[in-house]
PDB file of C-alpha atoms in Angstrom:
ATOM      1  CA  GLY P   1      -7.504  -0.512   8.599  1.00  0.00           C
ATOM      2  CA  GLU P   2      -4.039  -2.082   8.712  1.00  0.00           C
ATOM      3  CA  SER P   3      -3.021  -1.671  12.212  1.00  0.00           C
ATOM      4  CA  VAL P   4      -0.008   0.751  12.835  1.00  0.00           C
ATOM      5  CA  GLY P   5      -0.549  -0.270  16.496  1.00  0.00           C
ATOM      6  CA  LEU P   6      -2.015   0.617  19.711  1.00  0.00           C
ATOM      7  CA  HIS P   7      -3.644   3.886  20.096  1.00  0.00           C
ATOM      8  CA  LEU P   8      -6.171   5.966  22.218  1.00  0.00           C
ATOM      9  CA  PRO P   9      -9.246   7.080  20.166  1.00  0.00           C
ATOM     10  CA  THR P  10      -9.650  10.151  22.075  1.00  0.00           C
ATOM     11  CA  LEU P  11      -7.484  12.572  24.186  1.00  0.00           C
ATOM     12  CA  SER P  12      -8.921  15.604  26.146  1.00  0.00           C
ATOM     13  CA  VAL P  13      -6.383  17.932  27.683  1.00  0.00           C
ATOM     14  CA  GLN P  14      -6.603  21.405  29.478  1.00  0.00           C
ATOM     15  CA  GLU P  15      -5.426  24.464  27.524  1.00  0.00           C
ATOM     16  CA  GLY P  16      -1.545  24.946  28.582  1.00  0.00           C
ATOM     17  CA  ASP P  17      -1.049  21.651  29.402  1.00  0.00           C
ATOM     18  CA  ASN P  18       1.459  19.268  27.276  1.00  0.00           C
ATOM     19  CA  SER P  19      -0.064  16.369  25.057  1.00  0.00           C
ATOM     20  CA  ILE P  20       1.271  12.941  24.356  1.00  0.00           C
ATOM     21  CA  ILE P  21      -0.233  11.167  21.520  1.00  0.00           C
ATOM     22  CA  ASN P  22       0.955   7.523  21.306  1.00  0.00           C
ATOM     23  CA  CYS P  23       1.261   4.936  18.267  1.00  0.00           C
ATOM     24  CA  ALA P  24       2.675   1.487  18.207  1.00  0.00           C
ATOM     25  CA  TYR P  25       3.692   0.098  14.939  1.00  0.00           C
ATOM     26  CA  SER P  26       3.777  -3.515  13.866  1.00  0.00           C
ATOM     27  CA  ASN P  27       6.189  -3.660  10.936  1.00  0.00           C
ATOM     28  CA  SER P  28       9.796  -3.863  12.048  1.00  0.00           C
ATOM     29  CA  ALA P  29      10.911  -3.007   8.459  1.00  0.00           C
ATOM     30  CA  SER P  30       9.544   0.334   8.712  1.00  0.00           C
ATOM     31  CA  ASP P  31      12.087   3.051   8.367  1.00  0.00           C
ATOM     32  CA  TYR P  32      10.303   6.382   8.201  1.00  0.00           C
ATOM     33  CA  PHE P  33       7.575   7.637  10.284  1.00  0.00           C
ATOM     34  CA  ILE P  34       5.453  10.747   9.835  1.00  0.00           C
ATOM     35  CA  TRP P  35       2.801  12.436  12.255  1.00  0.00           C
ATOM     36  CA  TYR P  36      -0.188  14.402  10.465  1.00  0.00           C
ATOM     37  CA  LYS P  37      -3.020  16.578  11.920  1.00  0.00           C
ATOM     38  CA  GLN P  38      -6.425  16.617  10.227  1.00  0.00           C
ATOM     39  CA  GLU P  39      -8.913  19.369  11.053  1.00  0.00           C
ATOM     40  CA  SER P  40     -12.437  19.095  10.376  1.00  0.00           C
ATOM     41  CA  GLY P  41     -13.317  19.511   6.577  1.00  0.00           C
ATOM     42  CA  LYS P  42      -9.576  19.361   5.708  1.00  0.00           C
ATOM     43  CA  GLY P  43      -7.009  16.662   4.581  1.00  0.00           C
ATOM     44  CA  PRO P  44      -4.202  15.672   6.918  1.00  0.00           C
ATOM     45  CA  GLN P  45      -1.313  18.085   7.200  1.00  0.00           C
ATOM     46  CA  PHE P  46       2.114  17.201   7.943  1.00  0.00           C
ATOM     47  CA  ILE P  47       3.412  17.854  11.247  1.00  0.00           C
ATOM     48  CA  ILE P  48       6.848  16.276  11.874  1.00  0.00           C
ATOM     49  CA  ASP P  49       8.661  13.145  10.431  1.00  0.00           C
ATOM     50  CA  ILE P  50      11.510  10.983  11.715  1.00  0.00           C
ATOM     51  CA  ARG P  51      13.723   8.355  10.154  1.00  0.00           C
ATOM     52  CA  SER P  52      14.723   5.032  11.855  1.00  0.00           C
ATOM     53  CA  ASN P  53      18.094   6.214  12.463  1.00  0.00           C
ATOM     54  CA  MET P  54      17.061   8.784  14.883  1.00  0.00           C
ATOM     55  CA  ASP P  55      15.229   8.510  18.253  1.00  0.00           C
ATOM     56  CA  LYS P  56      14.100  11.969  18.682  1.00  0.00           C
ATOM     57  CA  ARG P  57      13.283  15.126  16.595  1.00  0.00           C
ATOM     58  CA  GLN P  58      12.003  18.365  17.580  1.00  0.00           C
ATOM     59  CA  GLY P  59       9.827  20.870  15.836  1.00  0.00           C
ATOM     60  CA  GLN P  60       8.140  24.016  17.126  1.00  0.00           C
ATOM     61  CA  ARG P  61       6.247  22.931  19.997  1.00  0.00           C
ATOM     62  CA  VAL P  62       6.185  19.426  18.745  1.00  0.00           C
ATOM     63  CA  THR P  63       8.619  16.561  19.577  1.00  0.00           C
ATOM     64  CA  VAL P  64       8.600  13.001  18.008  1.00  0.00           C
ATOM     65  CA  LEU P  65      10.036  10.211  19.875  1.00  0.00           C
ATOM     66  CA  LEU P  66      10.846   6.816  18.290  1.00  0.00           C
ATOM     67  CA  ASN P  67      11.556   3.420  20.317  1.00  0.00           C
ATOM     68  CA  LYS P  68      12.256   0.906  17.702  1.00  0.00           C
ATOM     69  CA  THR P  69      12.790  -1.687  20.380  1.00  0.00           C
ATOM     70  CA  VAL P  70       9.165  -1.757  21.459  1.00  0.00           C
ATOM     71  CA  LYS P  71       8.063  -0.372  18.094  1.00  0.00           C
ATOM     72  CA  HIS P  72       6.655   2.590  19.601  1.00  0.00           C
ATOM     73  CA  LEU P  73       6.023   6.526  18.211  1.00  0.00           C
ATOM     74  CA  SER P  74       4.807   9.465  20.114  1.00  0.00           C
ATOM     75  CA  LEU P  75       4.036  12.943  19.497  1.00  0.00           C
ATOM     76  CA  GLN P  76       4.393  15.360  22.323  1.00  0.00           C
ATOM     77  CA  ILE P  77       2.747  18.840  21.973  1.00  0.00           C
ATOM     78  CA  ALA P  78       4.087  21.474  24.455  1.00  0.00           C
ATOM     79  CA  ALA P  79       1.581  24.107  25.897  1.00  0.00           C
ATOM     80  CA  THR P  80      -1.330  22.527  23.941  1.00  0.00           C
ATOM     81  CA  GLN P  81      -3.585  25.429  22.348  1.00  0.00           C
ATOM     82  CA  PRO P  82      -7.338  25.239  21.290  1.00  0.00           C
ATOM     83  CA  GLY P  83      -6.050  25.385  17.663  1.00  0.00           C
ATOM     84  CA  ASP P  84      -4.621  21.920  18.387  1.00  0.00           C
ATOM     85  CA  SER P  85      -7.662  20.328  18.519  1.00  0.00           C
ATOM     86  CA  ALA P  86      -7.785  17.860  15.521  1.00  0.00           C
ATOM     87  CA  VAL P  87      -7.276  14.100  14.695  1.00  0.00           C
ATOM     88  CA  TYR P  88      -3.959  13.082  14.749  1.00  0.00           C
ATOM     89  CA  PHE P  89      -2.474  10.221  12.683  1.00  0.00           C
ATOM     90  CA  CYS P  90       0.777   8.502  12.732  1.00  0.00           C
ATOM     91  CA  ALA P  91       1.887   6.888   9.385  1.00  0.00           C
ATOM     92  CA  GLU P  92       4.859   4.311   8.741  1.00  0.00           C
ATOM     93  CA  ASN P  93       6.526   4.004   5.520  1.00  0.00           C
ATOM     94  CA  ILE P  94       8.987   1.251   4.246  1.00  0.00           C
ATOM     95  CA  SER P  95      11.504   2.571   1.603  1.00  0.00           C
ATOM     96  CA  ARG P  96      10.814   1.075  -1.537  1.00  0.00           C
ATOM     97  CA  GLU P  97      14.273  -0.668  -1.976  1.00  0.00           C
ATOM     98  CA  GLY P  98      13.251  -3.324   0.248  1.00  0.00           C
ATOM     99  CA  LEU P  99      11.057  -6.443  -1.067  1.00  0.00           C
ATOM    100  CA  ASN P 100       8.302  -5.851   1.595  1.00  0.00           C
ATOM    101  CA  THR P 101       5.053  -5.948   0.190  1.00  0.00           C
ATOM    102  CA  ASN P 102       4.087  -2.799   2.104  1.00  0.00           C
ATOM    103  CA  ALA P 103       7.126  -0.818   0.718  1.00  0.00           C
ATOM    104  CA  GLY P 104       6.439   2.327  -1.137  1.00  0.00           C
ATOM    105  CA  LYS P 105       3.106   3.602   0.405  1.00  0.00           C
ATOM    106  CA  SER P 106       2.378   5.300   3.585  1.00  0.00           C
ATOM    107  CA  THR P 107       0.168   2.973   6.154  1.00  0.00           C
ATOM    108  CA  PHE P 108      -1.716   5.308   8.566  1.00  0.00           C
ATOM    109  CA  GLY P 109      -3.082   4.309  11.993  1.00  0.00           C
ATOM    110  CA  ASP P 110      -6.457   5.003  13.227  1.00  0.00           C
ATOM    111  CA  GLY P 111      -6.002   8.368  14.499  1.00  0.00           C
ATOM    112  CA  THR P 112      -6.512   9.889  17.968  1.00  0.00           C
ATOM    113  CA  THR P 113      -8.880  12.889  18.464  1.00  0.00           C
ATOM    114  CA  LEU P 114      -7.301  15.668  20.567  1.00  0.00           C
ATOM    115  CA  THR P 115      -9.749  18.063  22.352  1.00  0.00           C
ATOM    116  CA  VAL P 116      -8.303  21.130  24.130  1.00  0.00           C
ATOM    117  CA  LYS P 117     -10.433  22.545  26.758  1.00  0.00           C
ATOM    118  CA  PRO P 118     -10.306  26.245  27.420  1.00  0.00           C
TER     119      PRO P 118
ATOM    120  CA  LYS C   1       2.350  27.870  -4.303  1.00  0.00           C
ATOM    121  CA  ALA C   2      -1.277  26.531  -4.609  1.00  0.00           C
ATOM    122  CA  GLY C   3      -2.163  23.355  -2.701  1.00  0.00           C
ATOM    123  CA  VAL C   4      -3.475  20.027  -3.993  1.00  0.00           C
ATOM    124  CA  THR C   5      -6.896  20.791  -5.345  1.00  0.00           C
ATOM    125  CA  GLN C   6      -9.567  18.247  -5.366  1.00  0.00           C
ATOM    126  CA  THR C   7     -12.901  18.524  -7.394  1.00  0.00           C
ATOM    127  CA  PRO C   8     -15.828  18.230  -6.784  1.00  0.00           C
ATOM    128  CA  ARG C   9     -15.774  18.867  -2.900  1.00  0.00           C
ATOM    129  CA  TYR C  10     -19.042  16.862  -2.630  1.00  0.00           C
ATOM    130  CA  LEU C  11     -20.723  14.200  -4.689  1.00  0.00           C
ATOM    131  CA  ILE C  12     -23.958  12.337  -4.282  1.00  0.00           C
ATOM    132  CA  LYS C  13     -24.734   9.039  -6.402  1.00  0.00           C
ATOM    133  CA  THR C  14     -26.933   6.311  -6.437  1.00  0.00           C
ATOM    134  CA  ARG C  15     -25.964   2.473  -6.330  1.00  0.00           C
ATOM    135  CA  GLY C  16     -24.825   1.343  -9.803  1.00  0.00           C
ATOM    136  CA  GLN C  17     -23.432   4.504 -11.265  1.00  0.00           C
ATOM    137  CA  GLN C  18     -20.060   5.391 -11.719  1.00  0.00           C
ATOM    138  CA  VAL C  19     -18.116   8.386 -10.582  1.00  0.00           C
ATOM    139  CA  THR C  20     -14.763  10.321 -11.621  1.00  0.00           C
ATOM    140  CA  LEU C  21     -12.859  12.344  -9.134  1.00  0.00           C
ATOM    141  CA  SER C  22     -10.078  14.856 -10.003  1.00  0.00           C
ATOM    142  CA  CYS C  23      -6.911  15.839  -8.432  1.00  0.00           C
ATOM    143  CA  SER C  24      -4.298  18.606  -9.126  1.00  0.00           C
ATOM    144  CA  PRO C  25      -1.404  18.143  -7.261  1.00  0.00           C
ATOM    145  CA  ILE C  26       1.073  20.722  -6.212  1.00  0.00           C
ATOM    146  CA  SER C  27       3.245  22.285  -9.182  1.00  0.00           C
ATOM    147  CA  GLY C  28       6.207  20.127  -9.640  1.00  0.00           C
ATOM    148  CA  HIS C  29       4.847  17.358  -7.754  1.00  0.00           C
ATOM    149  CA  ARG C  30       4.984  14.008  -9.938  1.00  0.00           C
ATOM    150  CA  SER C  31       3.517  11.767  -7.360  1.00  0.00           C
ATOM    151  CA  VAL C  32      -0.094  11.480  -6.674  1.00  0.00           C
ATOM    152  CA  SER C  33      -1.503   9.039  -4.330  1.00  0.00           C
ATOM    153  CA  TRP C  34      -5.164   8.279  -3.450  1.00  0.00           C
ATOM    154  CA  TYR C  35      -6.684   7.266  -0.049  1.00  0.00           C
ATOM    155  CA  GLN C  36     -10.149   6.438   0.893  1.00  0.00           C
ATOM    156  CA  GLN C  37     -11.168   7.515   4.422  1.00  0.00           C
ATOM    157  CA  THR C  38     -14.019   6.395   6.374  1.00  0.00           C
ATOM    158  CA  PRO C  39     -14.665   6.180  10.254  1.00  0.00           C
ATOM    159  CA  GLY C  40     -14.505   2.597  10.591  1.00  0.00           C
ATOM    160  CA  GLN C  41     -11.375   1.864   8.506  1.00  0.00           C
ATOM    161  CA  GLY C  42      -9.510   5.005   8.776  1.00  0.00           C
ATOM    162  CA  LEU C  43      -7.275   5.981   5.750  1.00  0.00           C
ATOM    163  CA  GLN C  44      -6.779   3.003   3.348  1.00  0.00           C
ATOM    164  CA  PHE C  45      -4.299   3.469   0.315  1.00  0.00           C
ATOM    165  CA  LEU C  46      -6.017   3.078  -3.040  1.00  0.00           C
ATOM    166  CA  PHE C  47      -3.094   3.384  -5.591  1.00  0.00           C
ATOM    167  CA  GLU C  48      -0.188   5.852  -6.325  1.00  0.00           C
ATOM    168  CA  TYR C  49       0.772   7.284  -9.670  1.00  0.00           C
ATOM    169  CA  PHE C  50       4.070   8.782 -10.786  1.00  0.00           C
ATOM    170  CA  SER C  51       4.999   9.884 -14.278  1.00  0.00           C
ATOM    171  CA  GLU C  52       1.638   8.653 -15.627  1.00  0.00           C
ATOM    172  CA  THR C  53       2.543   5.006 -14.355  1.00  0.00           C
ATOM    173  CA  GLN C  54       0.672   3.146 -11.589  1.00  0.00           C
ATOM    174  CA  ARG C  55       3.451   2.348  -8.898  1.00  0.00           C
ATOM    175  CA  ASN C  56       1.411   0.797  -6.273  1.00  0.00           C
ATOM    176  CA  LYS C  57      -2.205  -0.434  -5.578  1.00  0.00           C
ATOM    177  CA  GLY C  58      -3.970  -1.221  -2.359  1.00  0.00           C
ATOM    178  CA  ASN C  59      -6.235  -3.809  -1.524  1.00  0.00           C
ATOM    179  CA  PHE C  60      -9.300  -2.441  -3.450  1.00  0.00           C
ATOM    180  CA  PRO C  61     -11.537  -4.440  -6.025  1.00  0.00           C
ATOM    181  CA  GLY C  62     -11.145  -3.544  -9.800  1.00  0.00           C
ATOM    182  CA  ARG C  63     -14.016  -1.118  -9.705  1.00  0.00           C
ATOM    183  CA  PHE C  64     -11.470   1.228  -8.318  1.00  0.00           C
ATOM    184  CA  SER C  65      -9.168   2.695 -11.216  1.00  0.00           C
ATOM    185  CA  GLY C  66      -7.045   5.806 -11.715  1.00  0.00           C
ATOM    186  CA  ARG C  67      -4.560   7.317 -14.320  1.00  0.00           C
ATOM    187  CA  GLN C  68      -2.486  10.402 -14.382  1.00  0.00           C
ATOM    188  CA  PHE C  69      -1.887  12.777 -17.210  1.00  0.00           C
ATOM    189  CA  SER C  70       1.109  14.064 -18.567  1.00  0.00           C
ATOM    190  CA  ASN C  71       0.761  17.380 -16.181  1.00  0.00           C
ATOM    191  CA  SER C  72       0.570  15.108 -13.310  1.00  0.00           C
ATOM    192  CA  ARG C  73      -2.910  15.843 -12.817  1.00  0.00           C
ATOM    193  CA  SER C  74      -5.065  12.552 -11.744  1.00  0.00           C
ATOM    194  CA  GLU C  75      -8.498  11.200 -11.875  1.00  0.00           C
ATOM    195  CA  MET C  76      -9.784   8.117  -9.998  1.00  0.00           C
ATOM    196  CA  ASN C  77     -12.786   6.378 -11.074  1.00  0.00           C
ATOM    197  CA  VAL C  78     -15.252   4.142  -9.192  1.00  0.00           C
ATOM    198  CA  SER C  79     -17.658   2.070 -11.192  1.00  0.00           C
ATOM    199  CA  THR C  80     -20.703   0.215 -10.005  1.00  0.00           C
ATOM    200  CA  LEU C  81     -20.878   2.229  -7.072  1.00  0.00           C
ATOM    201  CA  GLU C  82     -21.998   0.309  -3.730  1.00  0.00           C
ATOM    202  CA  LEU C  83     -23.388   1.858  -0.520  1.00  0.00           C
ATOM    203  CA  GLY C  84     -20.131   0.838   0.906  1.00  0.00           C
ATOM    204  CA  ASP C  85     -18.197   3.228  -1.403  1.00  0.00           C
ATOM    205  CA  SER C  86     -19.493   6.210   0.681  1.00  0.00           C
ATOM    206  CA  ALA C  87     -16.322   7.788   1.930  1.00  0.00           C
ATOM    207  CA  LEU C  88     -14.081  10.806   1.799  1.00  0.00           C
ATOM    208  CA  TYR C  89     -11.582  10.369  -1.090  1.00  0.00           C
ATOM    209  CA  LEU C  90      -8.196  12.064  -0.260  1.00  0.00           C
ATOM    210  CA  CYS C  91      -5.527  12.979  -3.027  1.00  0.00           C
ATOM    211  CA  ALA C  92      -1.780  13.654  -1.793  1.00  0.00           C
ATOM    212  CA  SER C  93       0.931  14.685  -3.781  1.00  0.00           C
ATOM    213  CA  SER C  94       4.777  14.643  -3.331  1.00  0.00           C
ATOM    214  CA  PRO C  95       7.632  15.515  -5.549  1.00  0.00           C
ATOM    215  CA  ASN C  96       9.141  11.874  -5.496  1.00  0.00           C
ATOM    216  CA  PRO C  97       7.352   8.607  -5.268  1.00  0.00           C
ATOM    217  CA  GLN C  98       6.361   7.312  -1.858  1.00  0.00           C
ATOM    218  CA  GLY C  99       9.073   4.881  -0.544  1.00  0.00           C
ATOM    219  CA  SER C 100      11.732   7.779  -0.950  1.00  0.00           C
ATOM    220  CA  ASN C 101      11.079   9.292   2.407  1.00  0.00           C
ATOM    221  CA  GLU C 102       8.471  11.638   1.171  1.00  0.00           C
ATOM    222  CA  LYS C 103       5.698  13.378   3.234  1.00  0.00           C
ATOM    223  CA  LEU C 104       2.494  13.520   1.551  1.00  0.00           C
ATOM    224  CA  PHE C 105       0.650  17.091   0.833  1.00  0.00           C
ATOM    225  CA  PHE C 106      -3.227  16.250   1.096  1.00  0.00           C
ATOM    226  CA  GLY C 107      -5.952  17.944  -0.537  1.00  0.00           C
ATOM    227  CA  SER C 108      -9.062  18.565   1.457  1.00  0.00           C
ATOM    228  CA  GLY C 109     -10.778  15.638  -0.249  1.00  0.00           C
ATOM    229  CA  THR C 110     -14.150  14.716  -2.172  1.00  0.00           C
ATOM    230  CA  GLN C 111     -16.887  13.419   0.006  1.00  0.00           C
ATOM    231  CA  LEU C 112     -18.870  10.940  -2.024  1.00  0.00           C
ATOM    232  CA  SER C 113     -22.288   9.653  -0.584  1.00  0.00           C
ATOM    233  CA  VAL C 114     -23.757   6.571  -2.322  1.00  0.00           C
ATOM    234  CA  LEU C 115     -27.500   6.319  -1.941  1.00  0.00           C
TER     235      LEU C 115
END
């Protein structure tokens, strides 16, 4: 699909360790970013989002970092649990006010499959 | 509040047939977007409807169409099915249109298999 950027297709971590999932985006006009988690048999679920006027946002056990200089986004999961095993997608958005043809829709990356070993 | 509901959950069709998929958004959500998910292509945007109007369209052939009703429920139709249309079709809703810094709420999808 459209490339949000470089990603690792799979990541395997030990239960209790911290996980870092990376995503690079290509469109410098993107101003809103979202991480989704997709478990088997379900649709993607919202985890956390960040706007381009921020470089870090924290949630419960999750942190998103945004580096606009190198167009890089990461999702950090603290104390990873077996229930965190899923496919993780980053999505970039461009506010519809712009003239960019990609405005007004979420463009998804290819996803990273996280496996948590007990 | 009930989540996004998609029906049917599974569909098996043969080449050349047409199919209609249904989506009921979360109550109060007026935007419905459709995505196609395949192992090779990831999530690809099909189209978005808001207040019964198509606001945005992805790069899919005209065989793919949709509509939205006054109660915000949406349907998408694929005509003259091809083998390559086999995919998980996901519907997502949000209170306001995409491009308004809205996160999407997804249904569990309709798994379409074209034989």
